[in-house]
């Protein structure tokens, strides 16, 4: 069986270094807010080309806390509109509604799966305050155009970079384009911890301070609470794991890019539509997503041929029970994509043999 992603094998590559880092934390006697966290924050900010990095508990909190900080800073208020792709993972939308802001869904570009820039322009109203592009599947959204549009209308940009650590365009990485960016280090992400973890990157000194305070009970000084904050901190142990894995991220990305290239060159079946990409570095292939009108039959066929695949995502946010009655418009392209997408096995390891096997099975898919 070819697994979709063998996380155990991924982490086994670094087993000794991870165990050593773990031992270092145990022996330090310091488990929250110490050396490992501040070192990782510095290292990841440098990696992204951003001034600040603030570690938090997970990727959802990274997005929630950033929007919340903008509210505390008077840049947003209840009811303001945030433009977000309709075909994203639900976390991007939850961060908006959690803050009593209004998500305005915009359909993607069918070729890249990323939010359509003309769609954003049409969705801007006098209540729009934020554009929240998602670098879906590891491909940077059209950030040059989005940043221009935001400047033209005086809007904030919050990148959802949860799937795009290291993706870059014109030499600028995910996490360095927006006013702020949220990252997830969920174990299955391209840079994954051994548990939940997340971070915010930003060049804005004031935002960085407020986000850090909000994630620490709203406190700048122990036992003095400036905001009604929450507890969302990156643990020392996860920071130590992430420091080990950050050192190997670029190699893992190049492995993913090689597998993606193999798929793009090797898959040749008119029933399948392959992902398009303008510039190679723009895409770090967190997911390799193909489209097929007979998606469910294809998934069954692959499973019977010993290839595990997943669907990202089966139900779009506006169709979720959680958002019943909230979205009145229709999102036909998003709905069509959710019926057609299928994610093939891909990882940061040398997967050449399994990729060849997956390609062989795909090219034999009779429909
Ligand atoms: C994973 C993910 C998140 C949330 O990250 P968690 O760490 O699981 O909270 C947010 N947005 C996108 C696009 C994601 O893929």
mmCIF file of C-alpha atoms and ligand atoms in Angstrom, residues 57-61 63 88-92 134-136 160-163 183-186 189 196-198 286 313, ligand 1:
data_model
loop_
_atom_site.group_PDB
_atom_site.id
_atom_site.type_symbol
_atom_site.label_atom_id
_atom_site.label_comp_id
_atom_site.label_asym_id
_atom_site.label_seq_id
_atom_site.Cartn_x
_atom_site.Cartn_y
_atom_site.Cartn_z
ATOM 1 C CA UNK A 57 -0.671 27.218 20.044
ATOM 2 C CA UNK A 58 -1.894 26.405 16.510
ATOM 3 C CA UNK A 59 -2.621 27.853 13.074
ATOM 4 C CA UNK A 60 -6.232 28.751 13.786
ATOM 5 C CA UNK A 61 -5.147 30.816 16.803
ATOM 6 C CA UNK A 63 -5.305 33.896 12.415
ATOM 7 C CA UNK A 88 -10.350 27.282 1.735
ATOM 8 C CA UNK A 89 -10.042 25.056 4.775
ATOM 9 C CA UNK A 90 -12.624 26.178 7.330
ATOM 10 C CA UNK A 91 -10.032 27.601 9.757
ATOM 11 C CA UNK A 92 -9.571 30.721 7.586
ATOM 12 C CA UNK A 134 -4.837 31.513 1.464
ATOM 13 C CA UNK A 135 -1.791 29.982 -0.210
ATOM 14 C CA UNK A 136 -3.784 26.866 -0.876
ATOM 15 C CA UNK A 160 -3.032 32.246 5.588
ATOM 16 C CA UNK A 161 0.319 30.522 5.055
ATOM 17 C CA UNK A 162 -0.594 27.299 6.872
ATOM 18 C CA UNK A 163 0.148 25.225 3.748
ATOM 19 C CA UNK A 183 1.281 29.653 9.980
ATOM 20 C CA UNK A 184 0.307 26.219 11.230
ATOM 21 C CA UNK A 185 2.815 23.573 12.303
ATOM 22 C CA UNK A 186 0.220 20.825 12.596
ATOM 23 C CA UNK A 189 1.999 20.431 7.359
ATOM 24 C CA UNK A 196 -0.178 21.377 17.668
ATOM 25 C CA UNK A 197 1.755 24.592 17.046
ATOM 26 C CA UNK A 198 1.459 27.814 15.052
ATOM 27 C CA UNK A 286 1.900 20.690 0.478
ATOM 28 C CA UNK A 313 -11.832 19.256 1.034
HETATM 29 C C1 LIG B 1 -4.068 23.650 8.771
HETATM 30 C C2 LIG B 1 -4.680 24.923 8.337
HETATM 31 C C3 LIG B 1 -5.080 25.914 9.255
HETATM 32 C C4 LIG B 1 -5.163 25.695 10.727
HETATM 33 O O1 LIG B 1 -4.067 25.195 11.349
HETATM 34 P P1 LIG B 1 -4.184 24.396 12.725
HETATM 35 O O2 LIG B 1 -2.797 24.400 13.235
HETATM 36 O O3 LIG B 1 -4.709 23.040 12.410
HETATM 37 O O4 LIG B 1 -5.119 25.153 13.621
HETATM 38 C C5 LIG B 1 -5.496 27.130 8.758
HETATM 39 N N1 LIG B 1 -5.586 27.362 7.447
HETATM 40 C C6 LIG B 1 -5.253 26.428 6.529
HETATM 41 C C7 LIG B 1 -5.365 26.765 5.080
HETATM 42 C C8 LIG B 1 -4.805 25.179 6.942
HETATM 43 O O5 LIG B 1 -4.485 24.257 6.028
#
